[in-house]
């Protein structure tokens, strides 16, 4: 087993990994920039090393300093978390060359999956359905047009080296190809130093559904079911759930098998995610993320498998202790990514100092956070403050639980995305599970524009109580301690403040 692990990350994911280490008796080494000197991940870890000034390029992206810190503190492994250097093949290589264990797949696997055309080639060879289109980069707009004519418009031009939605252009008719091609190429060149572009069909109403895989060093790969991640804004996921409200058991099985084949095609070791687009009962490989995913907790909830624990065990060479048949999905889990973004101002990044932090508790609620009271939210890093995760017996219970938990979550001192999440949880299409990747843009008015945060919170609480009441009535009369019948209205209405939050507000 590993003895001491350096976590090359910050925020909620560093905290999550430190917790995993502690449960396994592994010592943790945190790293921090000057902006994070007193952040929760630093306070929680067994050891902490300063790696530089606040900008990521001078701190969390400094591969050399991270490896140096690991060697200096006697760590035997580095866990990269997600983001930062997690999917940089050179970093994995550097770590291994220093004689340390990289908690993740081989550098070669990361490199192969980081190139979209290479990944598509490998997936096609492994029999995994890919979005119809080319697997090679095209050299000119004319070549792109030939492919587009065959596929039919609209098409999507994509950068082979792409990431974060950069170097992507939707083209609806032949006349737009030349300009879009040049635009995509320029953007990709600037962002990735590689202007290779390829063409694929543009799906108009897909869902984003991804499968979690886990592989060990002994050739076993299993999948842990899917996550529905269609609720996105500018390609950033905002709400995720497991399982997807639409997949049948047969589809889950088919997608799961395809995901395992995809992972096997690159000898995958560790936790990884195969992302698919799903439309009209068909699914297509989109990309593989060769790391732990932000939304991994919903999978942990429904499978009961601790993904960080298994990342660490597999990295140490242990075989998986379960087979595909052992993995059962129980109940339904939802995650809301709570960010420091001002929803009413169009998701404008917000700054401030967290004055009050009230974390929801009670059955089926989990908070994976990276903040504490007094925490200064700046603009150096991504705006994720924490993740609110709920697990219920079924989707309806999970939704009711999330509404309740969002109502209890209190973050004062910085604007957050809570009003958005609260609005989603009462939005009828969401409640029906009727989602596509266009969900947020198509519901912008309801979710962002018209609903005052306070009203949305009140509405959520009111609806949750109504449903609770209806369920209780369906179950027959319940008696209070004094023998009198009582309803959820009376029970729950009392402690709820007019804001819809049960926490007292500080003046
Ligand atoms: P990146 O690596 O830049 O994030 P992806 O290939 O993962 O690029 O695509 C980002 C997002 O763009 C997807 O989550 C999806 O919302 C949308 N997208 C990608 N490919 C297609 C497609 N062929 N049709 C429709 N939407 C797509």
Short mmCIF file of C-alpha atoms and ligand atoms in Angstrom, two decimals:
data_model
loop_
_atom_site.label_atom_id
_atom_site.label_comp_id
_atom_site.label_asym_id
_atom_site.label_seq_id
_atom_site.Cartn_x
_atom_site.Cartn_y
_atom_site.Cartn_z
CA UNK A 1 0.00 0.00 0.00
CA UNK A 2 1.04 3.60 -0.46
CA UNK A 3 2.41 5.35 2.61
CA UNK A 4 2.36 9.02 1.76
CA UNK A 5 0.59 10.72 -1.15
CA UNK A 6 1.11 14.25 -2.43
CA UNK A 7 -2.06 15.81 -3.81
CA UNK A 8 -1.17 18.08 -6.72
CA UNK A 9 -4.36 20.09 -6.48
CA UNK A 10 -6.44 22.40 -4.32
CA UNK A 11 -10.03 23.07 -3.28
CA UNK A 12 -12.73 20.48 -2.84
CA UNK A 13 -10.97 17.72 -4.75
CA UNK A 14 -7.82 18.03 -2.65
CA UNK A 15 -10.00 17.81 0.46
CA UNK A 16 -11.80 14.76 -0.98
CA UNK A 17 -8.53 12.95 -1.66
CA UNK A 18 -7.03 13.85 1.73
CA UNK A 19 -10.14 12.37 3.36
CA UNK A 20 -9.74 9.20 1.31
CA UNK A 21 -6.09 8.92 2.30
CA UNK A 22 -6.87 9.39 5.97
CA UNK A 23 -9.49 6.65 5.95
CA UNK A 24 -6.90 4.31 4.47
CA UNK A 25 -4.13 5.25 6.90
CA UNK A 26 -2.14 6.99 4.15
CA UNK A 27 -0.42 10.27 5.03
CA UNK A 28 -1.32 13.23 2.85
CA UNK A 29 0.86 16.06 1.58
CA UNK A 30 -0.99 19.18 0.44
CA UNK A 31 0.53 21.81 -1.81
CA UNK A 32 -0.55 25.42 -1.78
CA UNK A 33 -0.05 28.74 -3.47
CA UNK A 34 0.16 31.92 -1.45
CA UNK A 35 -3.58 32.43 -2.05
CA UNK A 36 -4.35 29.11 -0.36
CA UNK A 37 -2.11 29.37 2.67
CA UNK A 38 -5.04 28.79 5.04
CA UNK A 39 -7.40 26.87 2.80
CA UNK A 40 -9.19 23.79 4.15
CA UNK A 41 -7.07 21.37 2.10
CA UNK A 42 -3.92 22.77 3.71
CA UNK A 43 -5.37 22.65 7.21
CA UNK A 44 -6.62 19.08 6.76
CA UNK A 45 -3.51 17.48 5.31
CA UNK A 46 -0.78 15.86 7.38
CA UNK A 47 1.90 17.94 5.66
CA UNK A 48 1.80 20.99 3.42
CA UNK A 49 4.28 22.53 1.01
CA UNK A 50 4.19 26.01 -0.51
CA UNK A 51 4.72 25.83 -4.25
CA UNK A 52 4.49 29.41 -5.41
CA UNK A 53 2.53 32.63 -5.87
CA UNK A 54 -1.22 32.62 -6.65
CA UNK A 55 -1.28 32.35 -10.46
CA UNK A 56 -1.72 28.66 -11.45
CA UNK A 57 1.12 28.84 -13.96
CA UNK A 58 3.46 29.70 -11.09
CA UNK A 59 2.04 27.16 -8.65
CA UNK A 60 -0.42 24.33 -9.35
CA UNK A 61 0.79 23.99 -12.94
CA UNK A 62 4.47 23.82 -11.99
CA UNK A 63 5.15 20.12 -12.63
CA UNK A 64 8.79 20.48 -11.57
CA UNK A 65 7.97 22.00 -8.18
CA UNK A 66 5.26 19.42 -7.50
CA UNK A 67 7.62 16.52 -8.13
CA UNK A 68 10.30 18.26 -6.06
CA UNK A 69 7.84 18.71 -3.19
CA UNK A 70 6.89 15.03 -3.34
CA UNK A 71 10.52 13.96 -3.21
CA UNK A 72 11.37 16.41 -0.45
CA UNK A 73 8.51 15.20 1.76
CA UNK A 74 9.17 11.52 1.14
CA UNK A 75 5.88 10.91 -0.66
CA UNK A 76 5.71 7.75 -2.71
CA UNK A 77 2.89 8.84 -5.03
CA UNK A 78 1.22 11.88 -6.58
CA UNK A 79 -2.53 12.14 -7.03
CA UNK A 80 -3.31 14.83 -9.64
CA UNK A 81 -7.03 15.28 -8.86
CA UNK A 82 -8.79 16.79 -11.89
CA UNK A 83 -7.96 19.88 -13.92
CA UNK A 84 -4.49 21.45 -13.63
CA UNK A 85 -1.98 18.73 -14.63
CA UNK A 86 -4.30 15.72 -14.35
CA UNK A 87 -4.44 15.08 -18.09
CA UNK A 88 -0.95 16.17 -19.08
CA UNK A 89 0.92 13.13 -20.30
CA UNK A 90 4.28 14.88 -19.65
CA UNK A 91 3.38 15.31 -16.00
CA UNK A 92 2.55 11.61 -15.59
CA UNK A 93 5.85 10.80 -17.26
CA UNK A 94 7.81 13.19 -15.05
CA UNK A 95 6.26 11.69 -11.91
CA UNK A 96 7.07 8.14 -12.96
CA UNK A 97 10.59 9.06 -14.02
CA UNK A 98 11.19 10.50 -10.56
CA UNK A 99 10.45 7.04 -9.16
CA UNK A 100 7.02 8.03 -7.85
CA UNK A 101 3.66 6.38 -8.47
CA UNK A 102 1.28 8.43 -10.62
CA UNK A 103 -2.28 7.84 -9.43
CA UNK A 104 -3.81 7.51 -12.88
CA UNK A 105 -3.21 5.76 -16.18
CA UNK A 106 0.03 5.50 -18.15
CA UNK A 107 1.32 8.64 -19.85
CA UNK A 108 0.79 6.96 -23.23
CA UNK A 109 -2.89 6.41 -22.48
CA UNK A 110 -3.35 10.04 -21.48
CA UNK A 111 -1.66 11.20 -24.69
CA UNK A 112 -3.71 8.89 -26.93
CA UNK A 113 -7.01 9.99 -25.41
CA UNK A 114 -6.01 13.66 -25.43
CA UNK A 115 -5.90 13.68 -29.21
CA UNK A 116 -9.47 13.55 -30.47
CA UNK A 117 -8.65 12.08 -33.88
CA UNK A 118 -6.36 9.43 -32.37
CA UNK A 119 -9.03 8.60 -29.79
CA UNK A 120 -11.68 8.29 -32.53
CA UNK A 121 -9.42 5.97 -34.54
CA UNK A 122 -8.81 3.76 -31.53
CA UNK A 123 -12.47 3.67 -30.59
CA UNK A 124 -13.58 2.79 -34.09
CA UNK A 125 -11.02 -0.02 -34.16
CA UNK A 126 -12.38 -1.29 -30.82
CA UNK A 127 -15.95 -1.33 -32.18
CA UNK A 128 -17.12 1.60 -30.04
CA UNK A 129 -19.64 3.80 -31.89
CA UNK A 130 -18.21 7.26 -32.64
CA UNK A 131 -20.06 10.36 -33.86
CA UNK A 132 -20.30 9.90 -37.65
CA UNK A 133 -17.58 11.80 -39.48
CA UNK A 134 -13.89 11.78 -40.23
CA UNK A 135 -11.15 10.26 -38.08
CA UNK A 136 -8.38 12.20 -39.81
CA UNK A 137 -7.75 15.91 -39.78
CA UNK A 138 -8.69 17.78 -42.95
CA UNK A 139 -6.18 20.03 -44.69
CA UNK A 140 -8.53 22.55 -46.31
CA UNK A 141 -12.09 23.89 -46.30
CA UNK A 142 -12.64 22.04 -49.62
CA UNK A 143 -11.76 18.74 -48.02
CA UNK A 144 -14.06 19.59 -45.11
CA UNK A 145 -16.84 20.30 -47.62
CA UNK A 146 -16.51 16.90 -49.26
CA UNK A 147 -16.95 15.21 -45.88
CA UNK A 148 -19.74 17.57 -44.83
CA UNK A 149 -21.66 16.84 -48.05
CA UNK A 150 -21.50 13.15 -47.29
CA UNK A 151 -22.58 13.61 -43.67
CA UNK A 152 -25.23 16.25 -44.37
CA UNK A 153 -25.43 19.62 -42.62
CA UNK A 154 -25.18 20.78 -39.87
CA UNK A 155 -21.65 19.61 -39.13
CA UNK A 156 -19.23 20.38 -36.36
CA UNK A 157 -15.62 21.37 -36.98
CA UNK A 158 -13.47 20.29 -34.06
CA UNK A 159 -9.87 20.75 -33.03
CA UNK A 160 -8.03 17.44 -32.70
CA UNK A 161 -6.17 18.82 -29.70
CA UNK A 162 -9.36 20.44 -28.36
CA UNK A 163 -10.56 20.88 -24.81
CA UNK A 164 -12.92 23.19 -22.98
CA UNK A 165 -15.00 23.69 -26.11
CA UNK A 166 -12.21 25.61 -27.86
CA UNK A 167 -11.64 25.30 -31.61
CA UNK A 168 -15.21 24.13 -32.22
CA UNK A 169 -17.59 25.55 -34.84
CA UNK A 170 -21.08 24.50 -35.88
CA UNK A 171 -21.65 24.94 -39.63
CA UNK A 172 -25.22 24.87 -40.90
CA UNK A 173 -24.69 25.28 -44.64
CA UNK A 174 -21.87 24.90 -47.17
CA UNK A 175 -21.43 28.68 -47.51
CA UNK A 176 -20.27 28.94 -43.91
CA UNK A 177 -17.55 26.29 -44.10
CA UNK A 178 -14.53 28.28 -45.24
CA UNK A 179 -14.86 30.95 -42.57
CA UNK A 180 -15.62 28.48 -39.79
CA UNK A 181 -12.65 26.35 -40.82
CA UNK A 182 -10.25 29.26 -40.61
CA UNK A 183 -11.78 30.43 -37.31
CA UNK A 184 -11.53 26.99 -35.70
CA UNK A 185 -8.00 26.51 -36.97
CA UNK A 186 -6.83 29.87 -35.66
CA UNK A 187 -8.46 29.31 -32.27
CA UNK A 188 -6.97 25.81 -31.94
CA UNK A 189 -3.55 27.03 -33.01
CA UNK A 190 -3.64 29.77 -30.38
CA UNK A 191 -5.02 27.57 -27.58
CA UNK A 192 -3.17 24.30 -28.17
CA UNK A 193 -0.38 25.11 -30.60
CA UNK A 194 -1.97 22.62 -32.98
CA UNK A 195 -4.46 23.74 -35.62
CA UNK A 196 -5.57 20.29 -36.83
CA UNK A 197 -9.31 20.25 -37.50
CA UNK A 198 -11.66 17.37 -38.31
CA UNK A 199 -15.34 17.15 -39.23
CA UNK A 200 -18.16 15.27 -37.53
CA UNK A 201 -21.94 15.30 -37.64
CA UNK A 202 -23.59 17.85 -35.39
CA UNK A 203 -26.30 16.23 -33.29
CA UNK A 204 -29.15 18.64 -32.63
CA UNK A 205 -30.65 17.33 -29.39
CA UNK A 206 -28.27 14.94 -27.67
CA UNK A 207 -27.92 14.13 -24.02
CA UNK A 208 -24.52 13.93 -22.39
CA UNK A 209 -24.32 10.54 -20.71
CA UNK A 210 -21.02 9.18 -19.43
CA UNK A 211 -19.89 5.88 -18.02
CA UNK A 212 -17.50 5.49 -15.10
CA UNK A 213 -14.86 2.80 -15.59
CA UNK A 214 -12.30 1.38 -13.22
CA UNK A 215 -9.35 -0.77 -14.25
CA UNK A 216 -6.56 -2.46 -12.31
CA UNK A 217 -3.01 -3.41 -13.30
CA UNK A 218 -4.07 -7.03 -13.73
CA UNK A 219 -6.22 -6.58 -16.79
CA UNK A 220 -9.63 -6.27 -15.11
CA UNK A 221 -11.87 -3.38 -16.17
CA UNK A 222 -15.40 -2.83 -14.87
CA UNK A 223 -17.94 -0.08 -15.37
CA UNK A 224 -19.93 1.57 -12.60
CA UNK A 225 -22.97 2.67 -14.54
CA UNK A 226 -23.70 6.06 -16.03
CA UNK A 227 -24.08 9.69 -15.08
CA UNK A 228 -26.46 12.03 -16.84
CA UNK A 229 -24.68 15.37 -17.28
CA UNK A 230 -26.84 17.17 -19.83
CA UNK A 231 -27.38 20.25 -17.68
CA UNK A 232 -24.46 22.35 -18.88
CA UNK A 233 -23.74 25.94 -19.64
CA UNK A 234 -20.97 26.71 -22.13
CA UNK A 235 -19.86 23.08 -21.88
CA UNK A 236 -19.54 23.34 -18.10
CA UNK A 237 -21.63 20.81 -16.23
CA UNK A 238 -23.86 22.25 -13.52
CA UNK A 239 -26.00 19.35 -12.35
CA UNK A 240 -25.28 15.64 -12.67
CA UNK A 241 -27.26 12.58 -11.69
CA UNK A 242 -26.97 8.82 -11.55
CA UNK A 243 -28.55 6.87 -13.01
CA UNK A 244 -29.79 8.71 -16.11
CA UNK A 245 -33.58 9.11 -16.11
CA UNK A 246 -33.81 7.68 -19.64
CA UNK A 247 -31.54 4.66 -20.02
CA UNK A 248 -33.15 1.23 -19.98
CA UNK A 249 -31.30 -1.64 -18.31
CA UNK A 250 -30.50 -2.97 -21.76
CA UNK A 251 -29.07 0.37 -22.95
CA UNK A 252 -27.03 0.69 -19.75
CA UNK A 253 -25.62 -2.73 -20.37
CA UNK A 254 -24.77 -1.88 -23.99
CA UNK A 255 -23.16 1.44 -23.12
CA UNK A 256 -21.31 -0.12 -20.23
CA UNK A 257 -19.91 -2.81 -22.47
CA UNK A 258 -18.83 -0.21 -25.03
CA UNK A 259 -17.14 1.82 -22.28
CA UNK A 260 -15.23 -1.20 -21.01
CA UNK A 261 -14.15 -1.98 -24.59
CA UNK A 262 -13.03 1.63 -25.00
CA UNK A 263 -10.97 1.48 -21.82
CA UNK A 264 -9.53 -1.90 -22.72
CA UNK A 265 -8.43 -0.53 -26.10
CA UNK A 266 -5.96 1.71 -24.26
CA UNK A 267 -5.11 -0.74 -21.42
CA UNK A 268 -6.75 1.59 -18.99
CA UNK A 269 -5.63 1.59 -15.35
CA UNK A 270 -7.41 3.58 -12.65
CA UNK A 271 -10.65 5.56 -12.67
CA UNK A 272 -11.72 7.01 -16.00
CA UNK A 273 -14.81 8.25 -17.76
CA UNK A 274 -16.07 7.57 -21.24
CA UNK A 275 -18.31 10.41 -22.35
CA UNK A 276 -21.04 9.68 -24.86
CA UNK A 277 -23.61 11.74 -26.71
CA UNK A 278 -26.97 9.98 -26.67
CA UNK A 279 -29.78 10.75 -29.06
CA UNK A 280 -32.81 8.75 -30.24
CA UNK A 281 -31.65 5.55 -28.57
CA UNK A 282 -28.19 5.71 -30.18
CA UNK A 283 -24.97 6.62 -28.39
CA UNK A 284 -21.67 7.88 -29.72
CA UNK A 285 -18.22 8.13 -28.13
CA UNK A 286 -17.35 11.76 -27.41
CA UNK A 287 -14.15 11.59 -25.39
CA UNK A 288 -12.43 9.85 -22.53
CA UNK A 289 -11.39 11.68 -19.39
CA UNK A 290 -8.37 9.90 -18.00
CA UNK A 291 -8.83 11.05 -14.39
CA UNK A 292 -11.26 11.32 -11.53
CA UNK A 293 -14.31 13.33 -12.58
CA UNK A 294 -15.81 16.24 -10.61
CA UNK A 295 -19.14 14.40 -10.54
CA UNK A 296 -17.73 11.08 -9.23
CA UNK A 297 -19.72 11.27 -5.95
CA UNK A 298 -23.07 10.43 -7.60
CA UNK A 299 -21.55 7.16 -8.79
CA UNK A 300 -20.16 6.50 -5.32
CA UNK A 301 -23.64 7.02 -3.87
CA UNK A 302 -25.44 4.57 -6.14
CA UNK A 303 -22.71 1.89 -6.27
CA UNK A 304 -21.36 2.15 -2.72
CA UNK A 305 -17.85 2.04 -4.21
CA UNK A 306 -15.33 4.64 -3.01
CA UNK A 307 -13.59 5.75 -6.20
CA UNK A 308 -10.69 7.54 -4.51
CA UNK A 309 -10.01 4.49 -2.37
CA UNK A 310 -9.90 2.31 -5.49
CA UNK A 311 -7.73 4.77 -7.37
CA UNK A 312 -5.19 4.50 -4.57
CA UNK A 313 -5.47 0.72 -4.25
CA UNK A 314 -5.10 0.19 -7.98
CA UNK A 315 -2.14 2.58 -8.10
CA UNK A 316 -0.49 0.47 -5.41
CA UNK A 317 -0.99 -2.61 -7.58
CA UNK A 318 -3.98 -4.19 -5.85
CA UNK A 319 -6.47 -6.08 -7.98
CA UNK A 320 -10.12 -4.95 -7.96
CA UNK A 321 -12.02 -6.82 -5.27
CA UNK A 322 -15.26 -6.96 -7.24
CA UNK A 323 -16.47 -8.10 -10.63
CA UNK A 324 -19.00 -6.56 -12.99
CA UNK A 325 -21.71 -8.83 -11.55
CA UNK A 326 -21.05 -7.50 -8.03
CA UNK A 327 -21.86 -3.94 -9.05
CA UNK A 328 -25.46 -2.94 -8.37
CA UNK A 329 -27.00 0.50 -8.65
CA UNK A 330 -29.10 1.45 -5.64
CA UNK A 331 -31.38 4.50 -5.57
CA UNK A 332 -30.76 7.81 -7.28
CA UNK A 333 -28.14 10.51 -6.65
CA UNK A 334 -27.94 14.16 -7.77
CA UNK A 335 -25.05 16.60 -7.55
CA UNK A 336 -25.18 20.39 -7.80
CA UNK A 337 -21.92 22.16 -8.46
CA UNK A 338 -22.01 25.19 -6.20
CA UNK A 339 -19.88 27.89 -7.78
CA UNK A 340 -19.02 31.48 -6.93
CA UNK A 341 -20.94 32.84 -9.89
CA UNK A 342 -23.57 35.53 -9.86
CA UNK A 343 -26.43 33.87 -11.72
CA UNK A 344 -28.55 37.00 -12.10
CA UNK A 345 -25.55 38.77 -13.65
CA UNK A 346 -25.19 36.08 -16.30
CA UNK A 347 -22.97 33.76 -14.26
CA UNK A 348 -20.43 36.50 -13.66
CA UNK A 349 -17.52 35.20 -11.54
CA UNK A 350 -18.00 36.59 -8.04
CA UNK A 351 -15.45 37.31 -5.35
CA UNK A 352 -15.71 37.88 -1.61
CA UNK A 353 -14.95 36.40 1.76
CA UNK A 354 -17.17 33.58 3.02
CA UNK A 355 -18.67 35.13 6.13
CA UNK A 356 -21.08 32.37 7.10
CA UNK A 357 -21.11 28.78 5.96
CA UNK A 358 -24.06 26.59 6.88
CA UNK A 359 -23.74 23.07 5.53
CA UNK A 360 -26.88 20.98 5.07
CA UNK A 361 -27.09 17.79 7.06
CA UNK A 362 -29.52 14.94 7.52
CA UNK A 363 -30.30 11.72 5.71
CA UNK A 364 -28.86 11.24 2.27
CA UNK A 365 -26.94 14.52 2.06
CA UNK A 366 -23.22 14.93 1.34
CA UNK A 367 -21.16 18.10 1.01
CA UNK A 368 -17.78 17.91 -0.73
CA UNK A 369 -16.43 21.39 -0.12
CA UNK A 370 -13.20 23.28 -0.32
CA UNK A 371 -14.17 26.36 1.67
CA UNK A 372 -14.61 27.42 5.26
CA UNK A 373 -15.68 30.61 7.03
CA UNK A 374 -13.12 33.33 6.35
CA UNK A 375 -12.17 31.76 3.00
CA UNK A 376 -11.36 34.41 0.39
CA UNK A 377 -12.83 33.63 -3.03
CA UNK A 378 -10.62 35.23 -5.67
CA UNK A 379 -10.33 34.98 -9.40
CA UNK A 380 -7.16 32.89 -9.65
CA UNK A 381 -8.87 29.51 -9.80
CA UNK A 382 -12.05 27.93 -11.09
CA UNK A 383 -15.17 29.02 -9.23
CA UNK A 384 -16.20 25.66 -7.74
CA UNK A 385 -16.79 26.16 -4.01
CA UNK A 386 -18.15 22.73 -3.31
CA UNK A 387 -20.60 20.09 -4.42
CA UNK A 388 -23.91 19.33 -2.81
CA UNK A 389 -24.80 15.70 -3.34
CA UNK A 390 -27.94 13.84 -2.32
CA UNK A 391 -28.91 10.18 -2.48
CA UNK A 392 -32.52 9.00 -2.33
CA UNK A 393 -34.46 5.81 -2.84
CA UNK A 394 -35.61 7.09 -6.24
CA UNK A 395 -35.32 10.21 -8.41
CA UNK A 396 -38.31 11.94 -6.80
CA UNK A 397 -36.91 11.51 -3.35
CA UNK A 398 -33.49 12.70 -4.52
CA UNK A 399 -35.05 15.84 -6.02
CA UNK A 400 -37.04 16.56 -2.85
CA UNK A 401 -33.89 16.03 -0.82
CA UNK A 402 -31.86 18.35 -3.03
CA UNK A 403 -34.49 21.07 -2.70
CA UNK A 404 -34.42 20.67 1.04
CA UNK A 405 -30.61 20.65 1.17
CA UNK A 406 -30.29 23.70 -1.12
CA UNK A 407 -32.67 25.50 1.22
CA UNK A 408 -30.37 24.69 4.14
CA UNK A 409 -27.12 25.61 2.40
CA UNK A 410 -26.01 29.01 3.53
CA UNK A 411 -23.02 30.72 1.99
CA UNK A 412 -22.84 34.39 2.89
CA UNK A 413 -20.24 36.83 1.62
CA UNK A 414 -20.06 35.76 -2.00
CA UNK A 415 -22.70 35.28 -4.71
CA UNK A 416 -23.26 31.62 -5.60
CA UNK A 417 -25.06 29.49 -8.14
CA UNK A 418 -27.56 28.27 -5.52
CA UNK A 419 -30.48 30.26 -7.01
CA UNK A 420 -29.92 28.55 -10.36
CA UNK A 421 -29.85 25.08 -8.82
CA UNK A 422 -32.92 25.85 -6.77
CA UNK A 423 -34.77 26.92 -9.92
CA UNK A 424 -33.70 23.75 -11.79
CA UNK A 425 -35.05 21.54 -9.01
CA UNK A 426 -38.60 22.87 -9.54
CA UNK A 427 -38.47 23.20 -13.33
CA UNK A 428 -41.03 20.83 -14.93
CA UNK A 429 -38.83 19.49 -17.76
CA UNK A 430 -36.08 18.67 -15.27
CA UNK A 431 -38.60 17.01 -13.01
CA UNK A 432 -39.75 14.88 -15.93
CA UNK A 433 -36.14 14.03 -16.79
CA UNK A 434 -36.63 15.65 -20.17
CA UNK A 435 -33.09 16.89 -20.79
CA UNK A 436 -30.69 17.62 -23.63
CA UNK A 437 -27.41 19.53 -23.68
CA UNK A 438 -29.49 22.55 -24.77
CA UNK A 439 -31.50 22.44 -21.55
CA UNK A 440 -29.97 25.52 -19.92
CA UNK A 441 -30.09 27.75 -23.00
CA UNK A 442 -33.68 26.67 -23.69
CA UNK A 443 -34.76 27.39 -20.12
CA UNK A 444 -32.64 30.45 -19.53
CA UNK A 445 -35.64 32.67 -18.81
CA UNK A 446 -37.03 30.36 -16.15
CA UNK A 447 -33.71 29.43 -14.58
CA UNK A 448 -31.82 32.67 -14.70
CA UNK A 449 -33.91 35.54 -15.91
CA UNK A 450 -37.19 35.92 -14.20
CA UNK A 451 -37.00 34.10 -10.91
CA UNK A 452 -35.73 36.08 -7.93
CA UNK A 453 -33.44 33.88 -5.84
CA UNK A 454 -35.58 34.34 -2.74
CA UNK A 455 -38.74 33.46 -4.64
CA UNK A 456 -37.15 30.41 -6.17
CA UNK A 457 -36.05 29.21 -2.74
CA UNK A 458 -39.52 29.75 -1.32
CA UNK A 459 -41.09 27.99 -4.27
CA UNK A 460 -38.79 25.02 -3.86
CA UNK A 461 -39.62 24.68 -0.20
CA UNK A 462 -43.35 25.06 -0.85
CA UNK A 463 -43.36 22.42 -3.57
CA UNK A 464 -41.23 20.03 -1.53
CA UNK A 465 -43.63 20.37 1.37
CA UNK A 466 -46.67 19.88 -0.83
CA UNK A 467 -45.22 16.71 -2.25
CA UNK A 468 -44.19 15.50 1.15
CA UNK A 469 -47.70 16.13 2.39
CA UNK A 470 -49.23 14.32 -0.58
CA UNK A 471 -46.98 11.32 0.05
CA UNK A 472 -47.92 11.25 3.70
CA UNK A 473 -51.59 11.47 2.90
CA UNK A 474 -51.22 8.61 0.45
CA UNK A 475 -49.67 6.57 3.26
CA UNK A 476 -52.62 7.23 5.56
CA UNK A 477 -52.92 9.44 8.64
CA UNK A 478 -49.89 9.89 10.87
CA UNK A 479 -50.10 10.81 14.50
CA UNK A 480 -48.01 13.27 16.46
CA UNK A 481 -46.75 12.53 19.96
CA UNK A 482 -49.91 13.99 21.46
CA UNK A 483 -52.03 11.72 19.32
CA UNK A 484 -53.14 14.56 17.06
CA UNK A 485 -52.64 14.22 13.32
CA UNK A 486 -49.92 16.48 11.96
CA UNK A 487 -48.85 17.37 8.51
CA UNK A 488 -45.53 18.20 6.96
CA UNK A 489 -46.76 21.76 6.63
CA UNK A 490 -46.98 22.20 10.38
CA UNK A 491 -43.90 20.15 11.08
CA UNK A 492 -41.58 21.76 8.63
CA UNK A 493 -43.10 25.19 8.16
CA UNK A 494 -42.07 26.43 11.59
CA UNK A 495 -38.28 26.52 11.42
CA UNK A 496 -38.17 27.83 7.87
CA UNK A 497 -37.37 31.51 7.70
CA UNK A 498 -39.21 33.74 5.21
CA UNK A 499 -36.19 33.40 2.91
CA UNK A 500 -36.85 29.71 2.66
CA UNK A 501 -33.72 29.00 4.63
CA UNK A 502 -33.77 27.45 8.08
CA UNK A 503 -30.51 29.17 9.05
CA UNK A 504 -30.61 32.38 10.96
CA UNK A 505 -29.12 35.26 9.04
CA UNK A 506 -26.42 37.29 10.64
CA UNK A 507 -27.02 41.03 10.65
P1 LIG B 1 -14.04 19.60 -25.42
O1 LIG B 1 -13.00 18.54 -25.22
O2 LIG B 1 -13.52 20.83 -26.08
O3 LIG B 1 -14.84 19.88 -24.19
P2 LIG B 1 -16.02 17.76 -26.48
O4 LIG B 1 -15.74 16.92 -27.64
O5 LIG B 1 -16.00 17.12 -25.14
O6 LIG B 1 -15.03 19.02 -26.51
O7 LIG B 1 -17.39 18.51 -26.68
C1 LIG B 1 -17.82 19.52 -25.79
C2 LIG B 1 -19.33 19.65 -25.84
O8 LIG B 1 -19.76 20.06 -27.15
C3 LIG B 1 -20.08 18.37 -25.56
O9 LIG B 1 -20.28 18.16 -24.18
C4 LIG B 1 -21.38 18.64 -26.28
O10 LIG B 1 -22.17 19.48 -25.47
C5 LIG B 1 -20.97 19.41 -27.51
N1 LIG B 1 -20.70 18.54 -28.67
C6 LIG B 1 -19.55 17.91 -28.97
N2 LIG B 1 -19.66 17.19 -30.09
C7 LIG B 1 -20.92 17.36 -30.53
C8 LIG B 1 -21.67 16.88 -31.68
N3 LIG B 1 -21.12 16.09 -32.59
N4 LIG B 1 -22.95 17.28 -31.80
C9 LIG B 1 -23.51 18.10 -30.89
N5 LIG B 1 -22.88 18.58 -29.82
C10 LIG B 1 -21.59 18.23 -29.62
#
